[in-house]
Short mmCIF file of C-alpha atoms in Angstrom, two decimals:
data_model
loop_
_atom_site.label_atom_id
_atom_site.label_comp_id
_atom_site.label_asym_id
_atom_site.label_seq_id
_atom_site.Cartn_x
_atom_site.Cartn_y
_atom_site.Cartn_z
CA VAL A 1 -13.06 45.76 75.45
CA VAL A 2 -10.18 43.44 76.29
CA VAL A 3 -6.74 44.57 75.12
CA THR A 4 -3.29 43.02 75.15
CA LEU A 5 -0.27 45.09 76.12
CA ALA A 6 3.39 44.38 75.42
CA VAL A 7 4.96 45.33 78.74
CA ASP A 8 8.32 45.26 80.46
CA GLY A 9 7.50 43.05 83.46
CA PRO A 10 9.69 44.70 86.12
CA HIS A 11 8.82 48.25 85.00
CA PHE A 12 5.10 47.46 84.58
CA ASP A 13 4.83 45.81 88.00
CA GLN A 14 6.18 48.99 89.65
CA TYR A 15 3.45 51.22 88.16
CA THR A 16 1.76 53.21 90.94
CA GLY A 17 -0.10 55.94 89.04
CA GLY A 18 0.16 58.69 86.46
CA VAL A 19 0.19 58.18 82.70
CA TYR A 20 2.26 55.13 81.74
CA SER A 21 4.30 55.55 78.58
CA HIS A 22 7.22 53.15 79.00
CA GLU A 23 7.83 51.33 75.72
CA PRO A 24 9.56 47.97 76.10
CA GLY A 25 11.77 46.57 73.39
CA PHE A 26 9.47 44.04 71.70
CA TYR A 27 12.14 41.34 71.66
CA ASP A 28 13.60 42.26 75.04
CA LYS A 29 13.82 39.29 77.41
CA ASN A 30 11.66 41.18 79.94
CA THR A 31 8.81 41.88 77.48
CA ALA A 32 5.60 40.00 78.18
CA LEU A 33 2.03 40.17 76.91
CA HIS A 34 -0.62 41.09 79.46
CA GLY A 35 -4.40 41.34 79.05
CA MET A 36 -6.35 44.21 80.60
CA LEU A 37 -9.85 45.63 80.39
CA LEU A 38 -10.16 48.93 78.51
CA VAL A 39 -12.85 50.85 80.39
CA GLY A 40 -12.53 54.33 78.92
CA TYR A 41 -10.38 57.19 77.80
CA GLY A 42 -9.80 60.73 78.93
CA LYS A 43 -7.20 63.14 80.20
CA HIS A 44 -5.06 62.54 83.24
CA GLY A 45 -2.79 65.48 82.54
CA GLU A 46 -2.53 64.16 78.95
CA ASP A 47 -4.61 61.96 76.62
CA CYS A 48 -4.82 58.43 77.96
CA TRP A 49 -6.63 55.10 77.89
CA ILE A 50 -8.15 54.00 81.19
CA LEU A 51 -7.46 50.33 81.91
CA GLN A 52 -8.49 48.00 84.71
CA ASN A 53 -6.03 45.31 85.72
CA SER A 54 -6.83 41.88 87.12
CA TYR A 55 -4.22 42.29 89.89
CA GLY A 56 -6.71 43.96 92.23
CA THR A 57 -6.60 47.31 93.99
CA ASP A 58 -2.94 46.98 95.02
CA PHE A 59 -1.91 47.63 91.41
CA GLY A 60 -1.53 51.16 90.04
CA ASP A 61 -4.27 53.61 90.97
CA GLU A 62 -6.69 51.39 92.95
CA GLY A 63 -6.45 48.69 90.27
CA PHE A 64 -6.52 51.07 87.31
CA MET A 65 -3.84 52.25 84.90
CA TYR A 66 -3.67 55.30 82.65
CA LEU A 67 -1.87 54.49 79.39
CA LYS A 68 -0.61 57.17 77.00
CA ARG A 69 -2.99 57.64 74.05
CA GLY A 70 -2.27 59.35 70.73
CA THR A 71 1.39 58.44 70.43
CA GLY A 72 1.36 58.64 66.64
CA LYS A 73 2.54 55.03 66.49
CA ALA A 74 0.45 52.64 64.40
CA LEU A 75 0.30 50.08 67.23
CA GLY A 76 -0.13 52.61 70.04
CA CYS A 77 1.71 52.67 73.35
CA CYS A 78 2.65 49.14 74.45
CA SER A 79 1.01 47.84 71.23
CA ILE A 80 -2.48 48.40 72.72
CA LEU A 81 -4.06 48.68 69.25
CA VAL A 82 -2.88 45.27 67.99
CA SER A 83 -5.70 43.01 69.16
CA PRO A 84 -8.64 44.66 70.93
CA THR A 85 -11.43 42.13 71.48
CA TYR A 86 -15.08 42.54 72.38
CA PRO A 87 -17.96 40.06 72.71
CA LYS A 88 -20.72 39.77 70.13
CA VAL A 89 -24.02 39.19 71.88
#
């Protein structure tokens, strides 16, 4: 499943591991949309989505990111629930 995240560029680019829960201001000048591959969900100390980034293994945890899940917000953390997309075969 491909998802789009609303992220704060400078903060997002510095992610090195753990569960990411930084919420950018949607109209903040640093907010950008970024596509990632949703590959699973689980617990990494807390409920999270497991995402794979296109930046390669230098990003996050060997190319993966753990995003807070179950925030109680309709759109989810970083608006992950806005536009998930999957192929129809």
